[in-house]
Amino acid sequence: MEEIMTTSQGCESDMDCSDNECYEDYYNINDDSDIEQVDPRKVDPEYFEFKCLYEEEVDRLLNETVETLSNILHIPPSLAKVLLHGHQWNIEEVTRKYHDNPSNTLITSKIEPVTTHSNIIMGRYMCCPVCVMPHPVDKFHSLTCGHLFCRDCWTMHFEVQINQGISTGIACMARECDVLAPEDFVLRHLTRPNMREKYQQFSFQDHVKSHPELRFCPGPNCSIVVHGREIKAKRAICTQCKTTFCFKCGCDYHAPTDCQVIKKWLTKCADDSETANYISAHTKDCPKCHICIEKNGGCNHMQCYNCKHDFCWMCLGDWKSHGSEYYECSRYRENPNIAHESVHAQAREALKKYLHYYERWENHSKSLKLEEQTLGKLRSRINQKVMSGLGTWIDWQYLFTAANLLAKCRYTLQYTYPYAYYMDAGPRKELFEYQQAQLEAEIENLSWKIERAETTDRGDLENQMDIAEKRRTTLLKDFLDV
Amino acid sequence: MAALPRRIIKETQRLMQEPVPGISAVPDDSNARYFHVIVTGPEDSPFEGGLFKLELFLPEDYPMSAPKVRFITKIYHPNIDRLGRICLDILKDKWSPALQIRTVLLSIQALLSAPNPDDPLANDVAELWKVNESEAIRNAKEWTRRYAMDN
């Protein structure tokens, strides 16, 4: 990077042009078309600019920043690196602090000591305070603090620290001296190639972790680093291993719930899930003929094999009241007199409330898995159709698009439940649960139609897809606040 | 086993020639890295009058890594647990290769004079030390009398 990143428009577009690999700007491709340009930032609440980088690219990015700072402050790159690492790579902040008070900045960043140690050297030999061996004076090295130790002791000190996983945090060997050993100093003392490699690998990890715009892909054995333009709880997808995760916390993507709430929810579920599992059995009885039913698909619109009764798996109510009209089995009805009830009753109510949300959370998670199986079945059915001359492979692609959209919608729906659980009662929660119910109804319609894809009209299905996705975006637009 | 580093030899010699008051550290006959340590309970502390046995071991990469120290005599102290393990910063993240056996043992002696219940290792002891210091001190005196005075 030739210049410091600024937030000014001009600079940003300059950078986009100068680096044509930089960020997806697919929305600029149709520049000369008549269609009015739509800013995806405004339309898509989940819009997130990010780039997947290989290790070399990350190295280059970090080195460019180091070089920039080194040039601005006229300090060696290795010190610039320590400064940036200690300031979350915020070049503006470091520059400002340094211009305000250079010596204080260097002291608090552990580059320089509070007081420098002075050495009185007499003769050509000196005794190292660590190994108590006499060495020629020129074998002694020190950091900015002036604490002299022999070369061999420095090497051993670094090797022991590196073997403990410490790299950017290695300090001087003197007692109560916090001064950090910069990279070039450490590398000068490391002779064994495997130690140098280890050190570089650990400090790379430290640097990525201290850089708020960088995050390691959490996928197993994936070495990709995701570079996000903004530090938000948005969805990042690794181009290498396809892992989808929240850029901010690195866990599974969780919109519309935020990072703290989802953490709280998952901990709670881990604590209580056994009870919940015990209470909610895997099967339910048909509300009309009471035959035992095991759910074998993702759709919650159930039709009893025995009596053909249509009902909702969630609330066991008649599906007729769900389909077109007001769908509200996703809404939890709180007992209005709870404040006057006994502690025991309150505890029961709290458990009931939790179970309401947990069951729905768990149910949609199971539905997602079942719908994956549906997709597999779909694939083999399409194969059969293509083989028997009923349309081409391309003709049936829309079914996969539909299945993918369904998974995306249901995923968001699943994550609306922890959000609702932690919401305070009031008009905003009512609005949220209303939109959640709307989304749920359309998702179940979509799932129903996909499971019966061969008999569903394509136009009808695509219409349903559009509705479901619109409901999802509407909910996220109103409630995704990151 | 590799030859004993000069640093360990020098430290051992000095411990023998100029012992620290109230502390004795003698290397084991068969292992020069293993020390039998006796620390006398500091004056004006609940441990006064007691003789506390400890073991000290210098690991392979000493002095780059801290010595391993453990109380063998039972002691009622918020920073020392049932197994005799000691919660002391210089034995962990604040270790510096410039520290020595003698400085470590002096720090342990100082810990006996100034227990720190806010950074506890033995939680029950630390708890009592905070809520009812006089009772905790009574317990510490009792344990000193019972376990650190009979020999």
XYZ file of C-alpha atoms in Angstrom:
633
model
C 0.000 0.000 0.000
C 1.556 3.258 -1.079
C -0.539 5.443 1.146
C -2.312 5.278 4.465
C -5.836 4.023 4.240
C -8.293 6.813 4.758
C -12.031 6.801 4.829
C -12.342 9.473 2.169
C -14.280 8.404 -0.907
C -11.624 9.486 -3.377
C -8.932 7.401 -1.858
C -11.090 4.336 -1.615
C -12.050 4.378 -5.272
C -8.444 5.004 -6.235
C -7.486 1.876 -4.431
C -10.236 -0.130 -6.060
C -9.005 0.902 -9.487
C -5.344 0.404 -8.793
C -5.885 -3.106 -7.549
C -8.296 -4.947 -9.766
C -8.128 -8.025 -7.559
C -9.387 -6.006 -4.651
C -12.852 -6.880 -3.328
C -15.821 -7.939 -5.363
C -17.079 -5.047 -7.381
C -19.366 -7.126 -9.508
C -22.046 -4.486 -9.137
C -19.904 -2.178 -11.244
C -19.604 -4.584 -14.148
C -22.739 -3.388 -15.915
C -21.544 0.186 -15.887
C -22.863 1.076 -19.304
C -26.262 -0.568 -18.935
C -29.391 1.522 -18.603
C -30.410 -0.093 -15.370
C -30.054 2.216 -12.425
C -27.164 1.254 -10.170
C -28.247 -0.076 -6.793
C -25.912 0.171 -3.839
C -25.892 -3.329 -2.306
C -24.934 -1.798 1.031
C -28.392 -0.284 1.227
C -30.396 -3.112 -0.280
C -28.752 -6.149 1.284
C -28.524 -6.043 5.076
C -25.984 -8.867 4.998
C -23.701 -7.181 2.457
C -20.077 -7.546 3.487
C -16.892 -6.768 1.629
C -14.141 -9.224 2.350
C -11.311 -11.009 0.663
C -9.738 -14.396 1.304
C -5.965 -14.136 1.487
C -3.168 -16.663 1.343
C -0.356 -16.423 3.855
C 1.938 -14.595 1.382
C -0.744 -12.005 0.696
C -1.253 -11.414 4.417
C 2.500 -11.059 4.836
C 2.555 -8.499 2.058
C -0.354 -6.582 3.589
C 1.275 -6.501 7.024
C 4.678 -5.568 5.618
C 3.179 -2.715 3.620
C 1.619 -1.307 6.769
C 4.901 -1.727 8.657
C 6.806 0.018 5.891
C 4.336 2.897 5.777
C 4.661 3.509 9.500
C 8.413 3.078 9.381
C 8.600 5.797 6.710
C 6.266 8.180 8.542
C 8.015 7.932 11.891
C 11.551 7.334 10.546
C 12.025 4.261 12.739
C 13.299 0.792 11.793
C 10.646 -1.592 10.417
C 11.087 -4.068 13.277
C 10.163 -1.368 15.819
C 7.270 -0.208 13.642
C 6.022 -3.811 13.756
C 6.114 -3.900 17.560
C 4.263 -0.552 17.687
C 1.568 -1.733 15.272
C 1.146 -5.074 17.035
C 0.581 -3.225 20.293
C -1.952 -0.854 18.726
C -4.144 -3.306 16.787
C -2.453 -2.190 13.565
C -4.137 1.192 13.788
C -1.594 3.280 11.916
C -3.400 6.591 12.538
C -3.509 6.011 16.271
C 0.180 5.082 16.461
C 1.166 8.118 14.371
C -0.923 10.475 16.486
C 0.379 9.056 19.774
C 3.949 9.128 18.534
C 3.720 12.743 17.403
C 2.149 13.718 20.735
C 4.785 12.053 22.862
C 7.365 9.848 21.152
C 9.282 8.662 24.196
C 6.158 7.833 26.168
C 4.757 5.877 23.201
C 7.952 3.862 22.917
C 7.957 3.162 26.664
C 4.310 2.050 26.873
C 4.819 -0.098 23.769
C 7.730 -1.783 25.569
C 10.210 -0.755 22.906
C 12.222 1.439 25.232
C 12.795 1.094 28.984
C 11.681 3.543 31.656
C 15.326 3.913 32.662
C 18.266 2.696 30.662
C 20.757 0.411 32.342
C 24.317 1.690 32.078
C 27.204 -0.742 31.872
C 30.709 -0.174 33.082
C 32.909 -2.328 30.916
C 36.505 -2.879 31.899
C 38.867 -5.103 29.980
C 38.211 -7.340 27.024
C 36.272 -10.022 28.906
C 33.026 -9.901 30.795
C 30.987 -12.360 32.858
C 27.459 -13.050 31.606
C 25.029 -12.776 34.532
C 22.991 -15.720 33.252
C 25.543 -18.414 32.439
C 28.265 -16.907 34.695
C 30.827 -17.572 31.973
C 33.459 -15.082 30.842
C 33.133 -14.051 27.191
C 34.792 -11.415 25.013
C 32.957 -8.097 25.261
C 31.872 -8.178 21.611
C 29.827 -11.350 22.302
C 27.451 -9.316 24.464
C 24.225 -7.883 23.139
C 21.425 -5.891 24.684
C 18.014 -4.485 23.811
C 17.331 -0.741 24.133
C 17.358 -1.184 27.927
C 21.089 -1.873 27.966
C 20.954 -5.199 29.868
C 23.904 -7.107 28.441
C 23.854 -10.881 28.059
C 25.994 -13.183 26.000
C 24.916 -14.345 22.585
C 24.468 -17.985 23.619
C 22.189 -17.069 26.494
C 20.008 -14.919 24.242
C 19.731 -17.834 21.805
C 18.779 -20.241 24.564
C 16.300 -17.780 26.054
C 14.577 -17.330 22.691
C 14.469 -21.055 22.005
C 12.883 -21.819 25.375
C 10.292 -19.061 24.897
C 9.462 -20.143 21.339
C 9.015 -23.735 22.483
C 6.393 -22.410 24.883
C 4.597 -20.750 21.972
C 5.749 -17.227 22.801
C 6.985 -15.031 19.957
C 5.952 -11.373 19.815
C 5.884 -11.272 23.619
C 9.485 -12.305 24.378
C 10.977 -9.822 26.834
C 14.499 -8.976 28.001
C 16.137 -11.507 30.326
C 16.788 -8.978 33.097
C 14.672 -9.024 36.215
C 11.547 -6.851 36.014
C 12.502 -5.543 32.589
C 9.547 -5.511 30.166
C 11.343 -4.405 27.002
C 10.290 -6.634 24.102
C 12.740 -8.259 21.739
C 11.941 -7.070 18.201
C 11.869 -9.520 15.319
C 15.255 -8.641 13.817
C 16.967 -9.029 17.203
C 15.401 -12.455 17.753
C 16.173 -13.675 14.246
C 19.791 -12.518 14.551
C 20.162 -14.898 17.486
C 18.297 -17.873 16.087
C 20.566 -20.136 14.114
C 18.609 -23.365 13.844
C 16.318 -23.227 10.779
C 13.422 -25.017 12.492
C 13.509 -22.470 15.323
C 13.444 -19.547 12.900
C 10.525 -21.159 11.124
C 8.634 -21.748 14.360
C 9.253 -18.169 15.481
C 8.030 -16.747 12.200
C 4.967 -18.948 12.233
C 4.005 -17.983 15.799
C 4.566 -14.288 15.264
C 2.514 -14.437 12.060
C -0.346 -15.909 14.081
C 0.056 -13.235 16.752
C -0.004 -10.486 14.151
C -3.121 -11.799 12.432
C -4.855 -12.166 15.801
C -3.969 -8.606 16.809
C -5.205 -7.197 13.488
C -8.936 -6.474 13.771
C -9.472 -6.612 10.002
C -7.946 -10.087 9.719
C -9.322 -13.388 10.881
C -8.140 -16.947 10.380
C -10.704 -19.119 8.629
C -12.029 -21.436 11.363
C -12.326 -24.340 8.892
C -10.282 -27.424 9.827
C -6.740 -27.347 8.377
C -7.538 -24.198 6.401
C -4.794 -21.579 6.262
C -6.852 -18.835 4.641
C -7.038 -15.455 6.351
C -10.149 -13.390 5.720
C -9.640 -9.662 5.331
C -12.784 -7.680 6.068
C -13.231 -4.040 5.197
C -15.168 -3.393 8.386
C -15.126 -5.157 11.717
C -18.711 -6.318 11.898
C -20.613 -9.471 12.740
C -21.206 -10.175 9.059
C -21.115 -13.407 7.090
C -17.771 -14.412 5.615
C -17.370 -17.445 3.359
C -13.967 -18.990 2.852
C -13.261 -19.375 -0.863
C -10.961 -22.300 -0.154
C -12.876 -24.597 2.221
C -16.326 -22.962 1.939
C -16.664 -22.547 5.703
C -19.243 -19.907 6.556
C -18.673 -17.928 9.736
C -19.226 -14.668 11.533
C -16.326 -12.338 10.750
C -16.386 -10.720 14.171
C -16.399 -13.733 16.496
C -15.313 -16.518 14.145
C -18.190 -18.783 15.217
C -21.021 -20.051 13.020
C -22.829 -17.170 11.333
C -25.696 -16.062 13.552
C -27.698 -13.150 12.093
C -29.890 -11.550 13.351
C -28.551 -12.469 16.812
C -25.383 -10.660 17.866
C -22.101 -12.252 19.013
C -22.591 -11.916 22.784
C -26.190 -13.124 22.722
C -25.443 -16.178 20.611
C -22.576 -17.105 22.914
C -24.914 -16.807 25.909
C -27.557 -18.870 24.127
C -25.190 -21.647 23.068
C -23.780 -21.901 26.595
C -27.286 -22.075 27.939
C -28.239 -24.762 25.444
C -25.123 -26.767 26.297
C -26.139 -26.621 29.967
C -29.813 -27.362 29.517
C -30.024 -29.421 26.380
C -30.207 -32.746 28.192
C -33.354 -31.665 30.010
C -34.717 -30.234 26.820
C -33.980 -33.437 24.957
C -35.647 -35.412 27.664
C -38.762 -33.276 27.536
C -39.116 -32.987 23.803
C -39.290 -36.458 22.354
C -38.388 -37.194 18.785
C -41.824 -38.255 17.759
C -45.281 -36.748 18.049
C -48.771 -38.123 17.766
C -51.121 -37.000 15.034
C -53.516 -34.587 16.724
C -56.454 -36.147 14.946
C -55.962 -39.911 14.750
C -53.156 -40.107 17.364
C -50.959 -42.353 15.283
C -47.295 -42.004 16.146
C -45.426 -39.893 13.595
C -41.714 -39.577 13.045
C -40.630 -36.523 11.107
C -38.765 -37.527 7.943
C -38.499 -34.186 6.128
C -37.685 -30.606 6.951
C -41.099 -29.157 6.310
C -43.224 -28.414 9.359
C -46.422 -28.662 7.385
C -47.299 -32.259 8.157
C -49.800 -34.506 6.504
C -50.681 -37.615 8.447
C -50.118 -40.773 6.423
C -52.984 -42.420 8.180
C -55.800 -39.893 8.186
C -54.436 -37.247 5.785
C -54.935 -34.549 8.390
C -52.834 -31.422 7.691
C -51.232 -30.005 10.812
C -48.275 -27.998 12.056
C -45.439 -30.025 13.602
C -44.558 -27.155 15.901
C -47.866 -26.390 17.565
C -49.878 -29.411 16.386
C -52.590 -26.976 15.277
C -54.587 -27.321 12.095
C -52.490 -26.211 9.111
C -55.495 -24.411 7.643
C -55.056 -21.664 10.203
C -51.368 -21.376 9.218
C -51.248 -21.340 5.452
C -52.740 -18.104 4.259
C -53.809 -16.440 7.449
C -51.930 -15.180 10.434
C -49.191 -17.603 11.397
C -48.125 -17.298 14.961
C -46.966 -20.617 16.300
C -43.466 -19.123 16.472
C -44.608 -16.619 19.072
C -44.240 -17.383 22.730
C -47.242 -16.380 24.818
C -46.109 -15.174 28.197
C -48.328 -15.758 31.199
C -49.478 -12.220 32.144
C -49.925 -12.976 35.867
C -46.464 -14.447 36.338
C -45.263 -11.709 38.708
C -47.808 -12.809 41.310
C -47.017 -16.486 41.107
C -44.749 -18.402 43.448
C -41.026 -18.811 42.854
C -41.623 -22.400 41.853
C -44.191 -21.400 39.273
C -41.834 -18.706 37.991
C -39.087 -21.254 37.549
C -41.471 -23.487 35.659
C -42.489 -20.573 33.494
C -38.843 -19.714 32.811
C -38.155 -23.301 31.790
C -41.294 -23.315 29.659
C -40.182 -20.133 27.930
C -36.707 -21.498 27.326
C -38.058 -24.778 26.012
C -40.378 -22.954 23.658
C -37.441 -21.218 21.993
C -35.081 -24.157 22.321
C -37.496 -26.587 20.679
C -37.902 -24.269 17.721
C -34.161 -23.645 17.478
C -33.481 -27.375 17.626
C -36.336 -28.207 15.267
C -35.073 -25.891 12.533
C -31.571 -27.216 12.980
C -32.920 -30.744 12.453
C -35.006 -29.561 9.507
C -31.875 -28.140 7.907
C -30.212 -31.532 8.144
C -33.263 -33.346 6.826
C -33.546 -30.933 3.942
C -29.969 -31.794 3.049
C -31.146 -35.372 2.626
C -34.066 -34.120 0.568
C -31.547 -32.446 -1.695
C -29.749 -35.766 -2.134
C -32.997 -37.483 -3.062
C -33.803 -34.623 -5.379
C -30.506 -35.081 -7.151
C -31.107 -38.769 -7.827
C -34.666 -38.108 -8.978
C -33.411 -35.461 -11.390
C -30.804 -37.911 -12.643
C -33.550 -40.392 -13.387
C -35.594 -37.759 -15.178
C -32.696 -36.623 -17.310
C -31.845 -40.224 -18.160
C -35.399 -40.919 -19.233
C -35.418 -37.831 -21.416
C -37.608 -35.622 -19.257
C -35.787 -32.325 -19.702
C -32.078 -31.658 -19.501
C -29.855 -31.290 -16.466
C -29.941 -27.525 -16.943
C -33.751 -27.509 -16.986
C -33.824 -28.865 -13.455
C -31.148 -26.586 -11.994
C -33.776 -24.250 -10.555
C -34.641 -26.938 -8.017
C -31.128 -26.771 -6.565
C -31.298 -23.015 -6.450
C -34.559 -23.376 -4.579
C -33.089 -25.901 -2.136
C -30.105 -23.656 -1.454
C -32.342 -20.691 -0.851
C -34.471 -22.761 1.484
C -31.379 -23.701 3.507
C -30.313 -20.068 3.689
C -33.750 -18.927 4.842
C -34.157 -21.678 7.382
C -30.690 -20.971 8.751
C -31.624 -17.351 9.409
C -34.926 -18.477 10.883
C -33.110 -20.812 13.265
C -31.004 -17.931 14.523
C -34.027 -15.683 15.078
C -35.014 -17.826 18.079
C -32.103 -16.942 20.389
C -32.646 -13.320 19.347
C -36.287 -13.458 20.358
C -35.519 -15.311 23.586
C -33.353 -12.490 24.892
C -35.630 -9.679 23.655
C -37.565 -7.586 26.158
C -41.325 -7.758 25.812
C -42.775 -4.777 24.010
C -43.837 -3.508 20.608
C -40.425 -4.229 19.084
C -40.566 -7.846 20.128
C -44.116 -8.058 18.810
C -42.959 -6.713 15.468
C -40.028 -9.128 15.467
C -42.188 -12.126 16.230
C -44.690 -11.032 13.634
C -41.976 -10.907 10.964
C -40.503 -14.166 12.253
C -43.913 -15.810 11.909
C -44.264 -14.471 8.391
C -40.848 -15.798 7.472
C -41.576 -19.156 9.042
C -44.849 -19.515 7.138
C -43.181 -18.792 3.807
C -40.302 -21.133 4.551
C -42.680 -23.978 5.303
C -44.552 -23.249 2.062
C -41.287 -23.331 0.169
C -40.165 -26.546 1.828
C -43.523 -28.159 1.039
C -43.252 -27.147 -2.572
C -39.677 -28.345 -2.943
C -40.492 -31.744 -1.463
C -43.227 -32.045 -4.048
C -41.161 -30.441 -6.766
C -42.222 -32.625 -9.661
C -45.838 -31.746 -9.288
C -45.264 -28.088 -8.463
C -45.370 -25.522 -11.188
C -41.969 -23.914 -11.730
C -43.375 -20.405 -11.784
C -45.200 -21.057 -8.541
C -42.023 -22.337 -6.917
C -39.939 -19.385 -8.066
C -42.596 -17.030 -6.827
C -42.455 -18.749 -3.441
C -38.665 -18.434 -3.400
C -38.924 -14.739 -4.039
C -41.432 -14.259 -1.239
C -39.379 -16.240 1.290
C -36.171 -14.369 0.503
C -37.982 -11.024 0.692
C -39.345 -11.889 4.123
C -35.860 -12.868 5.252
C -34.304 -9.645 3.988
C -37.071 -7.561 5.512
C -36.488 -9.111 8.918
C -32.728 -8.651 8.697
C -33.082 -5.078 7.452
C -35.158 -4.205 10.491
C -33.291 -6.194 13.112
C -29.748 -7.027 11.987
C -27.898 -4.349 13.871
C -24.160 -4.879 13.534
C 23.373 -36.690 31.709
C 25.128 -33.604 30.428
C 27.728 -31.879 32.581
C 26.412 -29.489 35.181
C 26.342 -25.926 33.823
C 28.740 -23.478 35.402
C 25.817 -21.335 36.460
C 24.427 -24.117 38.700
C 27.857 -24.902 40.144
C 28.453 -21.235 40.971
C 25.049 -20.797 42.573
C 25.468 -23.943 44.673
C 28.904 -22.852 45.858
C 27.622 -19.451 46.887
C 24.599 -20.936 48.691
C 26.989 -23.043 50.760
C 29.582 -20.328 51.396
C 27.229 -17.413 52.080
C 23.919 -18.939 53.107
C 20.854 -16.684 53.273
C 19.752 -16.120 56.892
C 16.828 -18.379 57.720
C 17.223 -20.492 54.613
C 19.240 -23.623 53.944
C 19.455 -25.272 50.539
C 21.529 -28.428 50.113
C 21.890 -30.309 46.831
C 20.943 -33.976 46.862
C 23.857 -36.434 46.940
C 22.748 -38.208 43.789
C 21.256 -35.278 41.849
C 22.907 -31.862 41.790
C 19.766 -30.300 40.327
C 17.601 -31.362 43.271
C 17.821 -29.277 46.470
C 16.590 -30.033 49.978
C 15.438 -26.703 51.335
C 14.498 -25.591 54.860
C 12.921 -22.184 55.371
C 12.366 -20.849 58.900
C 9.051 -19.123 59.489
C 9.610 -15.336 59.518
C 9.337 -13.395 62.770
C 6.004 -11.694 63.477
C 4.225 -14.052 61.104
C 1.876 -16.923 62.041
C 4.636 -19.237 60.822
C 7.209 -17.996 63.353
C 9.076 -20.810 65.060
C 8.315 -23.330 62.329
C 10.789 -25.070 60.070
C 9.340 -25.653 56.619
C 10.796 -28.274 54.312
C 10.674 -27.626 50.583
C 12.050 -29.310 47.490
C 13.572 -27.340 44.638
C 14.392 -28.750 41.232
C 16.323 -27.040 38.455
C 14.872 -28.165 35.099
C 16.965 -29.011 32.072
C 16.724 -25.496 30.595
C 17.398 -23.645 33.868
C 17.976 -20.677 34.087
C 15.864 -20.028 30.982
C 13.001 -21.754 32.797
C 12.083 -21.219 36.441
C 13.032 -23.753 39.121
C 10.242 -26.024 40.341
C 9.599 -25.458 44.032
C 7.143 -27.197 46.356
C 6.419 -27.203 50.097
C 6.761 -30.633 51.721
C 5.728 -29.533 55.199
C 1.981 -28.901 55.524
C 1.264 -25.198 55.738
C -1.904 -23.104 56.157
C -1.378 -20.314 53.629
C -3.686 -18.776 50.977
C -1.063 -19.003 48.229
C 0.050 -22.575 48.900
C -2.253 -25.483 48.127
C -2.694 -28.943 49.662
C -0.006 -30.365 47.390
C 2.468 -27.721 48.504
C 2.377 -25.886 45.170
C 3.141 -22.202 45.418
C 1.401 -19.336 43.652
C 4.219 -16.875 43.067
C 4.601 -14.738 39.941
C 8.379 -15.123 39.625
C 7.931 -18.899 39.442
C 5.644 -18.418 36.449
C 5.270 -15.585 33.947
C 7.550 -13.162 35.816
C 10.510 -15.523 35.809
C 13.712 -13.977 34.525
C 16.931 -15.899 33.807
C 18.689 -13.274 35.895
C 16.885 -14.499 39.027
C 18.581 -17.143 41.147
C 17.811 -19.923 43.605
C 18.539 -17.544 46.481
C 16.203 -14.810 45.156
C 13.442 -17.356 44.648
C 13.786 -18.671 48.206
C 13.857 -15.123 49.598
C 10.628 -14.389 47.712
C 9.041 -17.504 49.205
C 10.101 -16.381 52.669
C 8.575 -12.966 51.958
C 5.363 -14.657 50.867
C 5.140 -16.247 54.321
C 5.388 -12.782 55.889
C 2.826 -11.272 53.521
C 0.133 -13.708 52.392
C -1.896 -12.455 49.430
C -5.480 -13.769 49.700
C -6.528 -11.775 46.609
C -4.470 -14.051 44.359
C -5.239 -17.388 45.966
C -4.211 -20.918 45.188
C -5.970 -22.523 48.171
C -9.453 -21.058 47.872
C -10.903 -22.124 51.208
C -7.890 -20.729 53.079
C -7.991 -17.469 51.098
C -11.712 -17.116 51.753
C -11.262 -17.399 55.510
C -8.240 -15.115 55.357
C -10.483 -12.460 53.844
C -13.645 -12.822 55.931
C -12.073 -13.694 59.284
C -8.379 -12.936 59.350
C -7.889 -13.617 63.065
C -9.334 -17.111 62.761
C -7.188 -17.786 59.690
C -4.083 -16.667 61.555
C -5.076 -18.912 64.475
C -5.310 -21.846 62.049
C -1.949 -21.007 60.497
C -0.323 -20.897 63.966
C -1.958 -24.179 64.892
C -0.727 -25.874 61.704
C 2.767 -24.445 62.248
C 2.802 -25.867 65.774
C 1.438 -29.206 64.674
C 3.385 -29.843 61.444
C 6.446 -27.569 61.424
C 7.747 -27.831 64.977
C 7.987 -31.519 65.904
C 11.457 -31.983 64.489
